[in-house]
Coordinates of C-alpha atoms and ligand atoms in Angstrom, one line a residue:
M1 CA 50.2 6.2 0.0
G2 CA 49.7 6.2 3.7
L3 CA 47.1 8.3 5.5
F4 CA 49.7 10.7 6.9
A5 CA 51.1 11.6 3.5
L6 CA 47.6 12.1 2.1
Q7 CA 46.8 14.6 4.8
V8 CA 49.9 16.7 4.1
V9 CA 49.0 16.9 0.4
L10 CA 45.5 17.8 1.4
V11 CA 46.6 20.5 3.8
F12 CA 48.9 22.0 1.2
F13 CA 46.2 22.0 -1.4
L14 CA 43.6 23.6 0.8
V15 CA 46.0 26.4 1.9
F16 CA 46.9 27.1 -1.7
Q17 CA 43.3 27.2 -2.9
L18 CA 42.3 29.4 0.0
S19 CA 44.8 32.1 -0.6
V20 CA 44.6 32.1 -4.4
S21 CA 40.9 32.3 -4.6
N22 CA 40.7 35.1 -2.1
I23 CA 42.9 37.3 -4.3
I24 CA 41.2 36.4 -7.5
A25 CA 37.6 36.9 -6.3
G26 CA 38.5 40.0 -4.2
N27 CA 36.1 38.7 -1.5
R28 CA 35.7 40.4 1.8
A29 CA 37.6 38.8 4.6
L30 CA 35.6 36.2 6.5
P31 CA 36.8 34.3 9.6
T32 CA 39.6 32.0 8.5
V33 CA 38.6 28.4 8.5
P34 CA 41.2 26.2 10.2
V35 CA 42.9 24.1 7.6
N36 CA 43.5 21.3 10.0
G37 CA 39.8 21.3 10.8
L38 CA 39.0 20.8 7.2
A39 CA 41.6 18.1 6.9
A40 CA 40.2 16.3 10.0
I41 CA 36.9 15.7 8.1
T42 CA 37.8 12.3 6.7
Q43 CA 36.2 9.6 4.6
R44 CA 37.4 7.2 7.3
E45 CA 35.4 8.8 10.1
L46 CA 32.3 9.4 7.9
K47 CA 32.4 5.7 6.9
M48 CA 32.8 4.6 10.5
H49 CA 29.6 6.4 11.7
L50 CA 27.6 5.6 8.6
S51 CA 28.6 1.9 8.7
F52 CA 27.1 1.7 12.2
L53 CA 24.0 3.7 11.6
A54 CA 23.1 2.0 8.3
S55 CA 24.0 -1.5 9.4
P56 CA 21.5 -4.2 8.9
E57 CA 22.2 -5.4 12.4
L58 CA 20.5 -2.3 13.7
G59 CA 17.3 -3.3 11.9
G60 CA 16.7 0.2 10.6
R61 CA 16.0 3.3 12.7
Y62 CA 12.3 3.6 12.6
T63 CA 11.2 6.2 15.2
F64 CA 9.8 3.9 17.9
S65 CA 12.0 0.9 17.2
D66 CA 14.9 -0.5 19.1
G67 CA 17.2 0.6 16.3
D68 CA 16.1 4.2 16.9
H69 CA 17.1 4.0 20.5
I70 CA 20.4 2.2 19.8
A71 CA 21.3 4.8 17.2
A72 CA 20.5 7.6 19.6
R73 CA 22.7 6.0 22.2
Y74 CA 25.5 5.7 19.7
L75 CA 25.2 9.4 18.8
A76 CA 25.1 10.5 22.5
S77 CA 28.1 8.3 23.4
Q78 CA 30.2 9.8 20.5
L79 CA 29.3 13.4 21.4
E80 CA 30.1 12.8 25.0
A81 CA 33.5 11.3 24.0
F82 CA 34.1 14.4 21.8
G83 CA 33.7 16.6 24.9
Y84 CA 30.2 17.9 24.4
R85 CA 27.7 18.3 27.2
G86 CA 24.2 17.1 27.1
G87 CA 21.8 19.8 26.0
A88 CA 18.6 18.3 27.4
T89 CA 17.1 18.4 31.0
N90 CA 19.7 17.7 33.7
G91 CA 22.5 17.6 31.3
S92 CA 21.1 14.5 29.5
F93 CA 21.9 14.0 25.8
F94 CA 18.3 12.8 25.3
Q95 CA 15.3 15.0 24.8
N96 CA 12.6 12.5 25.6
I97 CA 9.5 12.7 23.5
E98 CA 6.4 10.8 24.5
F99 CA 3.7 10.1 21.9
F100 CA 0.2 9.1 23.1
A101 CA -3.1 8.0 21.7
N102 CA -6.3 6.9 23.5
F103 CA -8.0 3.7 22.6
I104 CA -11.2 2.1 23.7
D105 CA -10.7 -1.0 25.8
T106 CA -13.5 -2.9 24.0
K107 CA -13.6 -5.9 26.4
N108 CA -14.3 -3.8 29.4
S109 CA -16.6 -1.3 27.7
Q110 CA -20.3 -2.2 27.9
L111 CA -23.9 -1.0 27.6
K112 CA -26.5 -2.6 29.9
I113 CA -30.2 -2.0 30.3
T114 CA -30.3 -2.3 34.0
S115 CA -33.9 -1.5 35.0
G116 CA -37.3 -0.8 33.5
N117 CA -40.0 -2.6 31.8
V118 CA -39.2 -3.9 28.4
K119 CA -41.4 -6.6 26.9
G120 CA -39.6 -9.9 26.3
L121 CA -36.3 -8.7 27.8
S122 CA -34.8 -10.1 31.0
L123 CA -32.7 -7.6 32.9
P124 CA -30.0 -6.7 33.2
A125 CA -29.5 -7.0 29.4
N126 CA -25.9 -6.8 28.1
F127 CA -24.9 -5.3 24.8
I128 CA -21.5 -5.7 23.2
F129 CA -19.1 -3.1 22.0
G130 CA -18.5 -3.5 18.3
K131 CA -21.7 -5.6 17.8
D132 CA -24.4 -3.6 19.4
F133 CA -22.8 -0.2 19.9
F134 CA -19.7 1.6 18.8
T135 CA -17.8 4.9 19.2
A136 CA -14.6 6.1 17.6
T137 CA -14.0 8.5 20.5
A138 CA -11.8 7.1 23.2
S139 CA -13.1 8.7 26.3
S140 CA -13.8 7.2 29.7
V141 CA -17.5 7.3 30.6
D142 CA -19.4 5.6 33.4
V143 CA -23.0 6.6 33.6
E144 CA -26.3 5.1 34.7
A145 CA -29.3 7.1 33.7
P146 CA -32.8 7.1 32.2
V147 CA -33.0 7.4 28.4
V148 CA -34.8 10.2 26.6
F149 CA -35.8 10.0 23.0
V150 CA -35.5 13.5 21.4
G151 CA -36.4 12.7 17.8
Y152 CA -34.2 14.8 15.5
G153 CA -32.8 16.6 18.5
I154 CA -32.8 20.0 16.8
S155 CA -32.4 23.1 18.9
L156 CA -33.1 26.1 16.7
P157 CA -34.7 28.5 19.2
G158 CA -37.8 30.3 17.9
E159 CA -38.2 27.9 15.1
Q160 CA -37.9 24.2 16.1
D161 CA -36.7 23.2 19.5
D162 CA -36.9 19.5 20.2
Y163 CA -35.6 20.2 23.7
A164 CA -38.3 22.8 24.6
K165 CA -40.7 20.4 26.4
I166 CA -38.3 17.8 27.6
N167 CA -35.5 17.7 30.2
V168 CA -32.4 15.7 29.3
Q169 CA -30.2 17.0 32.2
D170 CA -28.0 14.1 33.4
K171 CA -29.8 11.7 31.2
I172 CA -28.9 9.5 28.2
V173 CA -30.2 11.0 25.0
L174 CA -31.4 8.8 22.1
V175 CA -31.4 10.8 18.9
S176 CA -32.0 10.3 15.2
S177 CA -29.0 10.4 12.9
T178 CA -30.8 12.6 10.4
I179 CA -32.3 16.0 10.3
P180 CA -35.2 17.2 8.1
K181 CA -34.1 18.9 4.9
S182 CA -36.2 22.0 5.8
V183 CA -33.7 22.9 8.5
S184 CA -30.5 21.2 7.4
R185 CA -29.2 24.3 5.8
R186 CA -29.8 26.5 8.8
V187 CA -28.5 24.5 11.7
N188 CA -25.0 24.9 12.9
Y189 CA -22.8 22.7 14.9
G190 CA -24.2 22.6 18.4
Q191 CA -27.8 22.9 17.2
Y192 CA -28.5 19.3 16.5
G193 CA -27.2 15.8 17.1
A194 CA -24.8 14.9 19.9
S195 CA -23.5 18.4 20.4
A196 CA -27.0 19.8 21.0
A197 CA -27.7 17.0 23.4
Y198 CA -24.5 17.6 25.4
A199 CA -25.3 21.3 25.4
H200 CA -28.6 20.5 27.1
G201 CA -26.8 18.5 29.8
A202 CA -26.9 15.0 28.5
K203 CA -24.6 12.4 30.1
A204 CA -24.3 10.4 27.0
V205 CA -25.7 10.3 23.5
L206 CA -26.9 7.2 21.6
I207 CA -27.3 7.7 17.8
L208 CA -30.0 5.7 16.0
P209 CA -29.1 3.9 12.7
E210 CA -29.8 5.7 9.4
G211 CA -32.1 3.1 8.0
Q212 CA -33.2 -0.5 8.2
I213 CA -29.7 -1.9 7.7
N214 CA -27.3 -2.6 10.5
P215 CA -24.4 -0.1 10.6
T216 CA -21.0 -1.6 9.9
W217 CA -18.1 -0.7 12.2
S218 CA -14.5 -1.5 11.6
K219 CA -13.2 -4.1 14.0
P220 CA -12.6 -2.0 17.1
H221 CA -9.6 -3.8 18.4
L222 CA -6.7 -2.0 20.0
D223 CA -4.2 -4.0 18.1
N224 CA -5.6 -2.7 14.8
Y225 CA -4.8 0.9 15.9
L226 CA -1.5 0.4 17.6
D227 CA 0.5 0.5 14.4
N228 CA -1.2 3.5 13.0
D229 CA 1.2 6.2 14.1
G230 CA -1.1 8.8 12.5
L231 CA -3.3 8.4 15.6
F232 CA -0.6 9.3 18.0
Q233 CA 0.3 12.8 19.0
M234 CA 3.2 14.3 21.0
A235 CA 2.5 14.9 24.7
K236 CA 3.8 18.1 26.3
P237 CA 6.3 17.3 29.0
Q238 CA 4.0 18.5 31.9
E239 CA 1.1 16.6 30.3
N240 CA 2.8 13.3 30.2
K241 CA 0.9 11.7 33.0
A242 CA -2.4 13.6 32.4
Q243 CA -5.6 11.7 31.9
A244 CA -6.3 12.5 28.3
N245 CA -9.5 12.7 26.4
N246 CA -12.4 14.7 27.7
E247 CA -14.1 14.5 24.3
K248 CA -17.8 13.7 24.5
P249 CA -18.5 10.4 22.7
E250 CA -21.2 9.8 20.1
I251 CA -22.4 6.2 20.5
E252 CA -23.8 4.6 17.4
I253 CA -26.2 1.7 18.1
S254 CA -27.2 -1.4 16.1
L255 CA -30.6 -2.0 14.5
A256 CA -31.3 -4.6 17.1
L257 CA -30.6 -2.3 20.0
A258 CA -32.6 0.5 18.3
E259 CA -35.5 -1.9 18.0
T260 CA -35.3 -2.8 21.7
L261 CA -35.2 0.8 22.8
L262 CA -37.9 2.2 20.5
K263 CA -40.2 -0.7 21.5
A264 CA -40.2 0.7 25.1
I265 CA -42.0 3.8 23.8
N266 CA -44.3 1.6 21.5
L267 CA -42.5 2.7 18.4
S268 CA -41.6 0.1 15.8
T269 CA -38.4 0.6 13.8
E270 CA -40.5 0.6 10.7
D271 CA -42.6 3.5 11.9
F272 CA -39.6 5.3 13.2
F273 CA -37.8 5.1 9.8
N274 CA -41.0 6.1 8.0
L275 CA -41.1 9.3 9.9
D276 CA -37.4 9.8 9.8
Q277 CA -37.1 9.4 6.0
T278 CA -40.0 11.6 5.2
N279 CA -38.9 14.3 7.6
K280 CA -42.1 14.1 9.6
P281 CA -42.0 15.1 13.3
H282 CA -41.1 12.6 16.0
T283 CA -42.7 12.6 19.4
Q284 CA -40.2 13.2 22.2
A285 CA -40.5 10.8 25.2
E286 CA -38.7 9.4 28.2
L287 CA -38.2 5.7 28.0
P288 CA -39.3 3.6 31.0
L289 CA -35.8 2.2 31.4
S290 CA -32.3 3.0 32.6
I291 CA -29.0 2.2 30.9
N292 CA -25.6 1.8 32.4
L293 CA -23.0 2.8 29.8
K294 CA -19.4 2.2 30.6
L295 CA -16.6 3.2 28.2
V296 CA -13.0 2.4 29.3
S297 CA -10.3 4.2 27.5
E298 CA -6.7 3.2 27.6
R299 CA -3.8 5.6 27.0
V300 CA -1.1 4.0 24.9
T301 CA 2.3 5.7 24.8
K302 CA 5.4 5.3 22.6
K303 CA 8.7 6.9 23.3
T304 CA 11.5 8.3 21.3
Q305 CA 14.1 11.1 21.7
N306 CA 16.1 13.8 20.0
V307 CA 19.8 13.7 20.8
V308 CA 21.0 17.2 21.9
A309 CA 24.5 18.3 22.6
I310 CA 26.3 21.6 23.2
Y311 CA 29.9 22.6 22.7
D312 CA 30.4 25.9 24.5
G313 CA 31.9 28.7 22.6
S314 CA 35.0 30.6 23.7
D315 CA 33.6 34.2 23.7
P316 CA 32.1 35.0 27.1
K317 CA 29.3 36.9 25.4
L318 CA 28.9 35.2 22.0
K319 CA 28.7 31.8 23.6
Q320 CA 25.1 32.6 24.5
E321 CA 24.4 32.3 20.8
Y322 CA 24.2 28.9 18.9
V323 CA 25.1 27.5 15.6
L324 CA 22.7 24.7 15.2
L325 CA 23.8 21.7 13.2
S326 CA 21.2 19.1 12.5
A327 CA 20.3 15.9 10.7
H328 CA 17.6 13.3 11.4
Y329 CA 18.7 9.9 12.5
D330 CA 15.4 8.1 12.2
H331 CA 14.2 6.4 9.1
I332 CA 11.0 4.7 7.8
K333 CA 9.8 1.4 9.1
S334 CA 11.4 -1.9 8.1
E335 CA 8.9 -4.3 6.6
G336 CA 9.1 -7.8 7.9
K337 CA 12.5 -9.3 7.1
E338 CA 13.2 -6.5 4.7
I339 CA 15.4 -4.0 6.5
F340 CA 15.3 -0.3 5.6
C341 CA 18.8 0.9 6.4
G342 CA 18.4 4.5 5.2
A343 CA 22.1 4.9 4.4
D344 CA 21.5 8.1 2.4
D345 CA 18.3 9.0 4.3
D346 CA 19.6 10.2 6.6
A347 CA 22.6 8.2 8.0
S348 CA 24.6 10.3 5.5
G349 CA 23.6 13.7 7.0
T350 CA 23.9 12.2 10.6
S351 CA 27.4 11.0 10.0
A352 CA 28.4 14.3 8.4
I353 CA 27.1 16.3 11.4
L354 CA 28.6 13.9 13.9
T355 CA 32.0 14.2 12.1
I356 CA 31.8 18.0 12.0
A357 CA 30.8 18.0 15.6
H358 CA 34.0 16.0 16.3
V359 CA 36.1 18.5 14.5
F360 CA 34.6 21.5 16.3
S361 CA 35.7 20.0 19.6
S362 CA 39.2 19.0 18.5
G363 CA 40.9 22.3 17.7
T364 CA 40.4 26.1 18.2
V365 CA 37.1 26.7 20.1
P366 CA 34.7 28.8 18.1
K367 CA 33.3 32.0 19.5
R368 CA 29.7 31.0 19.5
S369 CA 28.5 27.7 20.9
I370 CA 27.8 24.7 18.7
L371 CA 24.4 23.1 19.2
V372 CA 24.0 19.6 17.7
V373 CA 20.5 18.2 17.4
F374 CA 19.9 14.8 15.9
H375 CA 16.2 14.8 15.2
T376 CA 13.9 11.8 15.6
G377 CA 10.5 11.3 14.0
E378 CA 11.4 13.3 10.8
E379 CA 9.9 10.6 8.5
I380 CA 6.6 10.5 10.3
G381 CA 6.1 14.3 10.1
L382 CA 9.1 16.4 11.2
Y383 CA 8.1 15.6 14.8
G384 CA 11.5 15.9 16.5
S385 CA 12.2 19.3 15.2
R386 CA 8.7 20.5 15.9
Y387 CA 9.0 19.2 19.5
F388 CA 12.2 21.3 19.8
T389 CA 10.8 24.5 18.3
D390 CA 7.2 24.4 19.5
I391 CA 7.0 22.3 22.6
E392 CA 10.3 22.3 24.4
P393 CA 13.0 24.5 23.0
L394 CA 16.1 23.7 25.0
V395 CA 17.7 27.0 24.2
A396 CA 15.9 30.2 23.4
L397 CA 15.1 30.1 19.7
E398 CA 16.2 33.8 19.4
S399 CA 19.7 32.7 20.4
V400 CA 20.0 30.3 17.4
V401 CA 21.8 32.2 14.7
V402 CA 21.6 29.6 12.0
N403 CA 20.5 26.0 11.3
L404 CA 22.5 24.0 8.9
N405 CA 20.6 20.8 8.2
A406 CA 21.9 17.9 6.2
D407 CA 19.4 15.4 4.9
M408 CA 20.4 12.9 2.2
I409 CA 23.8 14.2 1.1
G410 CA 25.5 11.0 0.1
R411 CA 24.6 10.2 -3.4
S412 CA 25.8 11.1 -6.9
R413 CA 24.3 10.3 -10.3
S414 CA 26.4 7.8 -12.1
D415 CA 26.8 8.0 -15.8
K416 CA 25.5 4.5 -16.1
S417 CA 22.3 5.0 -14.3
S418 CA 19.3 4.5 -16.5
S419 CA 16.5 4.8 -14.0
P420 CA 14.4 7.9 -14.6
L421 CA 14.1 8.2 -10.8
N422 CA 17.8 9.0 -10.7
Q423 CA 17.7 11.9 -13.1
E424 CA 17.3 14.5 -10.4
L425 CA 20.3 13.2 -8.5
T426 CA 23.2 15.7 -8.5
D427 CA 26.4 14.7 -10.3
K428 CA 29.7 14.1 -8.5
G429 CA 30.6 17.8 -8.1
S430 CA 27.2 19.2 -7.2
V431 CA 24.9 19.6 -4.3
Y432 CA 21.5 21.2 -3.9
L433 CA 21.2 24.1 -1.5
I434 CA 17.8 25.1 -0.3
G435 CA 16.8 28.1 1.8
S436 CA 20.2 29.9 2.1
D437 CA 18.7 33.2 0.9
K438 CA 15.4 33.0 2.6
H439 CA 16.2 34.9 5.8
S440 CA 19.6 36.5 5.5
S441 CA 21.3 37.7 2.3
E442 CA 24.5 37.7 4.4
L443 CA 24.3 34.0 5.0
H444 CA 23.7 33.3 1.3
K445 CA 26.8 35.4 0.4
L446 CA 28.9 33.8 3.1
S447 CA 27.9 30.3 1.9
E448 CA 28.7 31.1 -1.7
Q449 CA 32.0 32.6 -0.9
T450 CA 33.0 29.8 1.4
N451 CA 32.3 27.3 -1.2
R452 CA 34.3 29.2 -3.8
E453 CA 37.2 29.5 -1.5
I454 CA 37.3 26.1 0.0
T455 CA 35.1 23.3 -1.5
D456 CA 34.5 24.4 -5.0
L457 CA 31.3 22.4 -5.4
R458 CA 28.6 23.4 -7.9
L459 CA 25.8 24.8 -5.7
N460 CA 22.5 24.0 -7.4
Y461 CA 19.5 26.1 -6.4
T462 CA 16.8 24.2 -8.4
Y463 CA 14.7 23.4 -5.4
N464 CA 15.3 26.7 -3.6
A465 CA 11.9 28.2 -4.6
E466 CA 9.3 27.6 -2.0
E467 CA 6.7 27.1 -4.7
H468 CA 8.8 24.4 -6.5
P469 CA 6.4 21.4 -7.0
S470 CA 8.7 19.1 -5.0
R471 CA 8.2 21.5 -2.0
L472 CA 11.6 20.5 -0.6
F473 CA 11.9 23.7 1.4
Y474 CA 9.1 22.2 3.6
R475 CA 10.3 18.6 3.7
S476 CA 13.0 18.4 6.3
D477 CA 13.6 19.6 9.8
H478 CA 15.2 22.9 8.9
Y479 CA 11.6 24.1 8.0
N480 CA 10.5 24.2 11.6
Y481 CA 13.5 26.5 12.4
A482 CA 12.9 28.5 9.3
R483 CA 9.3 29.3 10.1
H484 CA 10.5 30.7 13.4
G485 CA 12.7 33.1 11.6
I486 CA 16.0 31.3 12.0
P487 CA 18.3 31.5 8.9
I488 CA 18.7 28.0 7.5
I489 CA 20.6 26.1 4.8
F490 CA 19.3 22.6 3.8
Y491 CA 22.0 20.5 2.0
F492 CA 20.7 17.7 -0.2
T493 CA 22.1 15.6 -3.1
G494 CA 18.7 14.7 -4.6
L495 CA 16.0 12.0 -4.6
H496 CA 16.8 8.7 -6.3
A497 CA 15.5 5.3 -7.2
D498 CA 16.5 3.9 -3.7
Y499 CA 14.7 6.7 -1.8
H500 CA 12.6 5.1 1.0
R501 CA 13.3 1.6 -0.2
S502 CA 15.4 -1.2 1.3
T503 CA 18.0 -0.6 -1.4
D504 CA 19.1 2.7 0.2
T505 CA 22.4 1.0 1.3
I506 CA 25.9 2.0 2.2
E507 CA 27.7 0.8 -0.9
K508 CA 25.9 3.4 -3.0
I509 CA 27.2 6.3 -0.9
D510 CA 29.7 8.6 -2.6
F511 CA 32.1 9.1 0.3
D512 CA 34.3 11.5 -1.6
K513 CA 31.4 13.8 -2.2
L514 CA 30.1 13.3 1.3
T515 CA 33.4 14.5 2.6
R516 CA 33.4 17.6 0.4
I517 CA 29.9 18.6 1.5
S518 CA 30.8 18.0 5.1
R519 CA 33.7 20.4 4.7
L520 CA 31.4 23.0 3.2
I521 CA 29.0 22.7 6.1
Y522 CA 31.9 22.8 8.6
A523 CA 33.5 25.8 7.0
T524 CA 30.1 27.7 6.8
A525 CA 29.3 26.8 10.4
W526 CA 32.8 27.9 11.5
R527 CA 32.5 31.2 9.8
V528 CA 29.0 32.0 11.1
S529 CA 30.1 31.0 14.6
N530 CA 33.1 33.3 14.5
L531 CA 31.5 36.4 12.9
E532 CA 32.0 39.6 15.0
K533 CA 28.3 40.4 14.6
R534 CA 25.6 37.7 14.3
L535 CA 24.0 37.2 10.9
V536 CA 21.6 39.9 9.9
V537 CA 18.1 38.6 9.1
D538 CA 17.0 41.0 6.4
R539 CA 14.7 38.9 4.3
W540 CA 12.2 36.8 6.3
K541 CA 8.9 38.5 6.8
K542 CA 6.5 35.8 7.8
Ligands
ZN1 ZN1 15.3 12.3 5.3

């Protein structure tokens, strides 16, 4: 049977089903879903997009990888060809997101005793970052100043004030890393340690070691940190060029450097630790020397992007409102030669939304506008959607009437599967729906009725409860829209043995089911976009 014949049968079947089920169920009339629109959602197109997105040649779609950027380009090009306009700044299809982190440039950071009188030390004396001193705070500092030893450095006015008789303004403070037990329960942040020193005007703070052993610091090399994306945060657009960190650093020093400094006030480390560990009072004193401390911080950035496109609605008024269709196109990181293609997660949802977007721009124009957002950075913490909702919403969030989000909608449990990890996968005729009743009972009813009339899938609400231990309501991009009060539906076919593994590949995709779920999303979106009145939010109260 050729493709044309197949479509005729399909169209007949859909029309038949639509009219019959309406009569039987006695449902209220919702906007009629174009039959040719449903028929235009084909396995062939879904497979075309998914084959590209989940291809090993792409090398995976990890958020900051080349594959991520190439996938974004593919999506943008397709949407442009479909007749969409770019939804980002200046009509671009890319909402650029910059991540940044500050790191210490260890080679150019130094501590020098520049002047003074220290027995047995020729000046200037250089000390090395990572060996003699260390800080985890990546701020830029360049200061030359005398050093003041403040003992415990407690500032508890009326009780114990180690700063009462000594001026540390514009000086470098040398402070013990401990505080006596007698006050430890009563001091707050800002009343001891580095914070108290900075509060008294110190330029920098050196922290003495805890005991007679050298502190160990993890290798402070930039390269060690670069791959740790947990250290990176999203920059706000206007902050992209800003010099970052104004945090005040706490600089830990080695036993050897401590010995050198304490010797300048005739205190041996032995005596110092004896006092320190028995909570006896120290004597504050200015050291007869000056230190030049230079910390150089480097701002490292990484870039990624959401793909954002708009198909304008036909109604002059309602086109100001948006039906938001979303999926995340990023995936987790490939490991060495092992490529993580993420066919189900979430090339399946991405291909579905792209195909649905195509259909929306091919026939009757819906009343409300269609907003397509392909999110990036989902796997590393729902970053793309959070950027859209919290940092740079490209349309007013109040104008978004619904978010239909597809994440992992391509798999079915096969009867043969023995893996216990596949037990929660839906069967061929089922899909999990999450969140449909959280904001709008009208949306839930519309979704149910649409499925009954058109797609006849078994809608499974196992994961719908927010308190379900799997917490799926919180685990994909729809959540960021939901918490802003936007009605959402999250479509999902279930976790499986290949989840977040290199075995999540295209040959395991159930394209027949993916087609049916895509039609359900399309039909639901079509109806919401053509309602006379926008969906009523009657449930959400957070
Ligand atoms: Zn996912």
